[in-house]
Short mmCIF file of C-alpha atoms and ligand atoms in Angstrom, two decimals:
data_model
loop_
_atom_site.label_atom_id
_atom_site.label_comp_id
_atom_site.label_asym_id
_atom_site.label_seq_id
_atom_site.Cartn_x
_atom_site.Cartn_y
_atom_site.Cartn_z
CA MET A 1 -79.85 232.21 -53.69
CA SER A 2 -83.60 232.08 -53.30
CA LEU A 3 -85.84 230.65 -56.03
CA GLN A 4 -87.02 234.19 -56.83
CA GLU A 5 -83.44 235.38 -57.34
CA TRP A 6 -82.70 232.34 -59.48
CA SER A 7 -85.75 233.03 -61.63
CA PHE A 8 -84.56 236.62 -62.16
CA VAL A 9 -81.10 235.41 -63.23
CA ILE A 10 -82.62 232.81 -65.59
CA ILE A 11 -84.96 235.38 -67.20
CA VAL A 12 -82.09 237.84 -67.76
CA ALA A 13 -79.86 235.07 -69.17
CA PHE A 14 -82.68 233.94 -71.47
CA ALA A 15 -83.16 237.54 -72.68
CA ALA A 16 -79.42 237.74 -73.47
CA LEU A 17 -79.68 234.44 -75.36
CA MET A 18 -82.61 235.79 -77.39
CA VAL A 19 -80.67 238.95 -78.33
CA MET A 20 -77.69 236.86 -79.38
CA LEU A 21 -79.78 234.45 -81.48
CA GLU A 22 -81.63 237.36 -83.08
CA LYS A 23 -78.26 238.74 -84.21
CA LEU A 24 -77.05 235.38 -85.49
CA PHE A 25 -80.25 234.06 -87.11
CA PRO A 26 -82.63 236.96 -87.82
CA TYR A 27 -86.13 236.11 -89.07
CA THR A 28 -86.73 239.63 -90.40
CA LYS A 29 -83.42 241.08 -91.55
CA GLY A 30 -82.39 244.65 -90.71
CA GLN A 31 -84.28 245.09 -87.44
CA LYS A 32 -82.48 247.27 -84.90
CA ILE A 33 -82.17 246.46 -81.18
CA PHE A 34 -82.72 250.10 -80.19
CA ARG A 35 -85.86 250.56 -82.23
CA GLU A 36 -88.97 252.63 -81.58
CA GLY A 37 -90.11 252.24 -77.99
CA PHE A 38 -87.12 250.21 -76.69
CA PHE A 39 -86.97 252.23 -73.46
CA ASN A 40 -90.77 252.22 -73.27
CA ASP A 41 -90.95 248.42 -73.53
CA MET A 42 -87.94 247.70 -71.33
CA VAL A 43 -88.26 250.20 -68.50
CA LEU A 44 -91.90 251.24 -68.44
CA TYR A 45 -93.76 248.10 -69.50
CA THR A 46 -91.37 245.33 -68.40
CA ILE A 47 -90.02 246.77 -65.14
CA VAL A 48 -92.25 249.55 -63.77
CA GLN A 49 -95.66 248.36 -64.98
CA SER A 50 -95.00 244.69 -64.12
CA TYR A 51 -93.83 245.62 -60.63
CA VAL A 52 -96.78 247.91 -59.87
CA LEU A 53 -99.38 245.52 -61.32
CA GLY A 54 -97.79 242.63 -59.42
CA LEU A 55 -98.30 244.53 -56.16
CA ILE A 56 -101.93 245.27 -57.06
CA ILE A 57 -102.82 241.76 -58.29
CA PHE A 58 -101.13 239.83 -55.45
CA GLY A 59 -102.35 242.39 -52.90
CA PHE A 60 -105.92 241.96 -54.14
CA LEU A 61 -105.79 238.15 -54.26
CA ASN A 62 -104.19 237.86 -50.82
CA TYR A 63 -106.80 240.25 -49.45
CA VAL A 64 -109.61 238.11 -50.90
CA LYS A 65 -108.01 234.97 -49.48
CA SER A 66 -107.51 236.33 -45.97
CA HIS A 67 -110.77 238.27 -45.66
CA THR A 68 -113.25 235.73 -46.96
CA ASN A 69 -113.93 232.11 -46.19
CA LEU A 70 -114.74 231.41 -49.78
CA TYR A 71 -111.30 230.52 -50.95
CA ASN A 72 -109.58 228.77 -48.10
CA TYR A 73 -109.11 225.70 -50.21
CA SER A 74 -106.03 223.64 -50.26
CA LEU A 75 -106.80 221.66 -53.36
CA LEU A 76 -103.53 221.78 -55.23
CA ASP A 77 -100.68 221.64 -52.76
CA SER A 78 -100.92 217.88 -52.28
CA TRP A 79 -99.93 217.43 -55.94
CA PRO A 80 -96.24 217.43 -56.93
CA VAL A 81 -95.11 220.98 -57.79
CA TRP A 82 -94.37 220.12 -61.43
CA VAL A 83 -97.91 218.74 -61.88
CA GLN A 84 -99.38 221.94 -60.42
CA VAL A 85 -97.23 224.01 -62.80
CA VAL A 86 -98.12 221.95 -65.89
CA VAL A 87 -101.86 221.90 -65.13
CA LEU A 88 -102.01 225.63 -64.38
CA VAL A 89 -99.94 226.53 -67.47
CA VAL A 90 -102.20 224.49 -69.78
CA VAL A 91 -105.48 225.71 -68.22
CA HIS A 92 -104.40 229.36 -68.30
CA ASP A 93 -103.14 229.04 -71.86
CA PHE A 94 -106.54 227.68 -72.94
CA TYR A 95 -108.22 230.67 -71.28
CA ILE A 96 -105.81 233.12 -72.88
CA TYR A 97 -106.46 231.67 -76.36
CA TRP A 98 -110.19 232.45 -76.05
CA PHE A 99 -109.76 235.79 -74.33
CA HIS A 100 -107.22 236.87 -76.97
CA ARG A 101 -109.55 235.74 -79.76
CA TRP A 102 -112.38 237.70 -78.14
CA GLN A 103 -110.18 240.81 -77.95
CA HIS A 104 -109.73 240.65 -81.72
CA ASN A 105 -113.47 240.40 -82.26
CA ASN A 106 -114.81 242.93 -79.78
CA LYS A 107 -114.21 246.63 -80.32
CA VAL A 108 -114.03 247.48 -76.60
CA LEU A 109 -111.62 244.66 -75.73
CA TRP A 110 -109.56 245.45 -78.84
CA ARG A 111 -108.82 248.86 -77.33
CA ILE A 112 -106.79 247.28 -74.53
CA HIS A 113 -105.01 244.93 -76.97
CA GLU A 114 -104.00 247.48 -79.63
CA ALA A 115 -100.86 248.50 -77.75
CA HIS A 116 -99.58 244.93 -78.00
CA HIS A 117 -99.91 245.10 -81.79
CA SER A 118 -98.37 248.55 -82.14
CA PRO A 119 -94.61 247.74 -82.41
CA ARG A 120 -93.38 247.96 -85.98
CA SER A 121 -90.40 245.82 -85.04
CA VAL A 122 -91.37 242.55 -83.41
CA ASP A 123 -88.59 241.19 -81.23
CA TRP A 124 -87.81 239.47 -77.89
CA LEU A 125 -88.88 242.61 -75.99
CA SER A 126 -91.83 243.90 -77.98
CA GLY A 127 -94.31 241.40 -76.52
CA SER A 128 -94.07 243.18 -73.19
CA ARG A 129 -95.98 246.14 -74.63
CA SER A 130 -99.47 245.44 -73.30
CA HIS A 131 -101.98 247.87 -71.85
CA SER A 132 -102.07 247.62 -68.06
CA LEU A 133 -105.80 246.79 -68.08
CA GLU A 134 -105.09 243.80 -70.30
CA ILE A 135 -102.37 242.60 -67.93
CA LEU A 136 -104.58 243.27 -64.92
CA ILE A 137 -107.30 241.00 -66.30
CA ASN A 138 -105.03 238.25 -67.61
CA GLN A 139 -102.70 238.04 -64.64
CA THR A 140 -105.52 238.13 -62.10
CA VAL A 141 -107.00 235.13 -63.90
CA GLU A 142 -103.53 233.57 -64.12
CA PHE A 143 -102.63 233.90 -60.45
CA ALA A 144 -106.09 233.59 -58.85
CA PRO A 145 -106.10 229.77 -58.85
CA ILE A 146 -102.54 229.71 -57.52
CA ILE A 147 -103.40 231.88 -54.53
CA LEU A 148 -107.03 230.91 -54.00
CA LEU A 149 -106.83 227.17 -54.61
CA GLY A 150 -103.81 226.81 -52.38
CA ALA A 151 -101.03 225.97 -54.83
CA SER A 152 -97.51 225.68 -53.43
CA PRO A 153 -95.94 229.17 -53.14
CA GLU A 154 -93.14 228.40 -55.61
CA VAL A 155 -95.69 227.67 -58.36
CA ALA A 156 -96.28 231.41 -58.92
CA ILE A 157 -92.53 231.92 -59.42
CA TYR A 158 -92.18 229.02 -61.87
CA LYS A 159 -95.24 230.18 -63.75
CA GLY A 160 -94.04 233.80 -63.94
CA MET A 161 -90.68 232.60 -65.24
CA ILE A 162 -92.23 230.32 -67.88
CA SER A 163 -94.56 233.09 -69.10
CA ALA A 164 -91.72 235.63 -69.32
CA MET A 165 -89.47 233.29 -71.32
CA TRP A 166 -92.22 231.97 -73.60
CA GLY A 167 -93.37 235.54 -74.29
CA MET A 168 -89.85 236.52 -75.34
CA PHE A 169 -89.51 233.41 -77.52
CA ILE A 170 -92.73 233.71 -79.54
CA HIS A 171 -92.03 237.37 -80.38
CA SER A 172 -88.29 236.92 -80.96
CA ASN A 173 -86.83 237.82 -84.31
CA ILE A 174 -85.21 234.40 -84.61
CA ASP A 175 -85.52 232.27 -87.71
CA VAL A 176 -86.33 229.11 -85.80
CA ARG A 177 -88.05 226.20 -87.54
CA LEU A 178 -90.00 224.01 -85.18
CA GLY A 179 -91.20 221.61 -87.87
CA LYS A 180 -93.94 219.29 -86.65
CA LEU A 181 -93.53 220.66 -83.12
CA GLN A 182 -95.24 223.84 -84.36
CA TYR A 183 -98.53 221.92 -84.23
CA PHE A 184 -98.16 221.78 -80.44
CA ILE A 185 -95.69 224.38 -79.22
CA ASN A 186 -96.07 228.00 -80.28
CA GLY A 187 -93.05 229.82 -81.64
CA PRO A 188 -92.09 232.93 -83.63
CA GLU A 189 -92.99 231.27 -86.94
CA MET A 190 -96.70 231.56 -86.14
CA HIS A 191 -96.81 234.39 -83.64
CA ARG A 192 -94.91 236.83 -85.87
CA TRP A 193 -97.67 236.32 -88.44
CA HIS A 194 -100.12 237.32 -85.72
CA HIS A 195 -98.32 240.68 -85.56
CA SER A 196 -98.11 241.19 -89.32
CA ASP A 197 -99.79 244.14 -90.95
CA GLU A 198 -99.91 243.55 -94.65
CA GLY A 199 -103.39 244.70 -95.42
CA GLY A 200 -104.75 241.15 -95.15
CA ARG A 201 -106.18 239.79 -91.95
CA GLU A 202 -103.24 237.64 -90.94
CA TYR A 203 -103.49 238.92 -87.41
CA GLN A 204 -107.01 237.50 -87.17
CA ASN A 205 -105.29 234.14 -86.80
CA ASN A 206 -102.73 232.48 -84.54
CA TYR A 207 -104.22 233.53 -81.20
CA SER A 208 -102.28 230.92 -79.22
CA THR A 209 -99.61 231.95 -76.77
CA LYS A 210 -97.82 228.87 -75.49
CA PHE A 211 -99.53 225.96 -77.23
CA ALA A 212 -100.22 226.33 -80.95
CA ILE A 213 -102.48 223.31 -80.73
CA TRP A 214 -105.46 225.53 -79.80
CA ASP A 215 -105.21 227.28 -83.20
CA TRP A 216 -105.06 223.97 -85.04
CA ILE A 217 -108.01 222.52 -83.10
CA PHE A 218 -110.25 225.60 -83.36
CA GLY A 219 -109.44 226.47 -86.98
CA THR A 220 -107.44 229.68 -86.56
CA ALA A 221 -103.98 228.49 -87.60
CA PHE A 222 -102.19 230.49 -90.31
CA PHE A 223 -98.86 228.98 -91.22
CA PRO A 224 -97.55 229.48 -94.77
CA ASP A 225 -94.29 227.83 -95.71
CA PRO A 226 -91.63 230.06 -94.08
CA LYS A 227 -89.26 229.35 -96.98
CA ALA A 228 -91.77 230.83 -99.41
CA ARG A 229 -93.31 233.66 -97.42
CA LYS A 230 -92.65 235.75 -94.32
CA PRO A 231 -94.43 238.83 -92.96
CA GLN A 232 -92.81 242.05 -94.15
CA LEU A 233 -94.67 244.66 -92.11
CA TYR A 234 -95.70 244.75 -88.48
CA GLY A 235 -97.82 247.18 -86.50
CA LEU A 236 -101.17 248.91 -86.80
CA ARG A 237 -101.65 250.33 -90.28
CA ASP A 238 -105.40 250.64 -89.68
CA THR A 239 -104.69 252.99 -86.77
CA PRO A 240 -102.00 255.38 -88.03
CA ASP A 241 -102.61 257.83 -85.15
CA PHE A 242 -101.59 255.27 -82.50
CA PRO A 243 -99.06 257.17 -80.31
CA LEU A 244 -95.67 255.63 -81.05
CA SER A 245 -92.38 257.07 -79.87
CA VAL A 246 -89.24 258.21 -81.72
CA ASP A 247 -87.48 255.67 -83.89
CA GLY A 248 -84.24 254.62 -82.20
CA ILE A 249 -81.37 256.57 -80.66
CA ASP A 250 -79.26 258.87 -82.85
CA ASP A 251 -75.63 257.76 -83.21
CA THR A 252 -74.07 260.75 -81.47
CA GLY A 253 -74.01 258.71 -78.23
CA ARG A 254 -74.64 261.88 -76.22
CA ILE A 255 -76.41 261.65 -72.87
CA SER A 256 -78.91 264.23 -74.14
CA SER A 257 -80.00 261.90 -76.97
CA TYR A 258 -80.71 259.08 -74.48
CA LEU A 259 -82.64 261.48 -72.25
CA LYS A 260 -84.64 262.67 -75.25
CA VAL A 261 -85.62 259.10 -76.12
CA ALA A 262 -86.49 258.34 -72.48
CA TRP A 263 -88.69 261.43 -72.37
CA HIS A 264 -90.45 260.63 -75.67
CA ASP A 265 -91.02 257.04 -74.55
CA THR A 266 -92.45 258.10 -71.19
CA VAL A 267 -94.87 260.45 -72.94
CA SER A 268 -95.83 257.74 -75.42
CA TYR A 269 -96.42 255.24 -72.57
CA VAL A 270 -98.94 257.63 -71.01
CA LYS A 271 -100.52 258.42 -74.40
CA GLN A 272 -100.79 254.71 -75.29
CA HIS A 273 -102.78 254.15 -72.13
CA ALA A 274 -105.02 257.15 -72.68
CA PHE A 275 -105.51 256.25 -76.37
CA ALA A 276 -107.55 253.18 -75.36
CA PHE A 277 -110.23 255.51 -74.00
CA ARG A 278 -110.73 257.65 -77.13
CA LYS A 279 -114.23 258.02 -78.50
CA PHE A 280 -115.56 255.38 -80.89
CA ARG A 281 -116.07 256.78 -84.36
CA LYS A 282 -119.53 256.40 -85.82
CA PRO A 283 -119.49 253.89 -88.69
ZN1 LIG B 1 -103.45 239.81 -80.78
ZN1 LIG B 2 -97.81 239.08 -79.37
#
């Protein structure tokens, strides 16, 4: 099997592990697997959108590389592959901390981040719900140095795999306790607070994706004792008209009920994209 095929198998196996651990050790009890937007997040955001944006981003970067002399560097491929992966993961994660923080503090950038905060059930899959413009920006920045600075070709695959698995982990509904590791490695204990919607401003904290250390260094960590307090509500209460889909599949098990959900989710995917371009209300 090729490395790409292996990475696909590993990602699917990791997703299955997340689902199993969510069932065994739920962080928020009573969450359903087939909740609002399951089809939307799985088929439209994770498969279709990722595939199409991947073609656009890699097509663009390869075009820039082959049609200009600016980026014919070969700076990274003399390093061992694992060093390239570690350096690029850390550098991109530092960027994403600041870009994410900026999105929460800029009304235009917030528009392309709202979708990510819209799920009312946060689980292994919900993190995939991100506006395509947000992904376009972040993944172009993520993969530009790999293509343009001449990293080894397998680095993009390793990096894609790490991002997919880490994204599932930090959103997962698993009651994992990282202890002191939570100062360095990000996990659901802190990121689920970032998605909470309790009327406070909890989500104006915990901007880190892979390394929680950025939040601790730059003063944006929010980490109450998980034994004493956990978030109870997730989503966007400040934006009640955000276009969500229907809540779960009815238990009749009929094909028509699945088709109905697929239709609603497809409509909500389109609406969620269009919603980012609504007019700003005057204060
Ligand atoms: Zn956020
Ligand atoms: Zn998130």
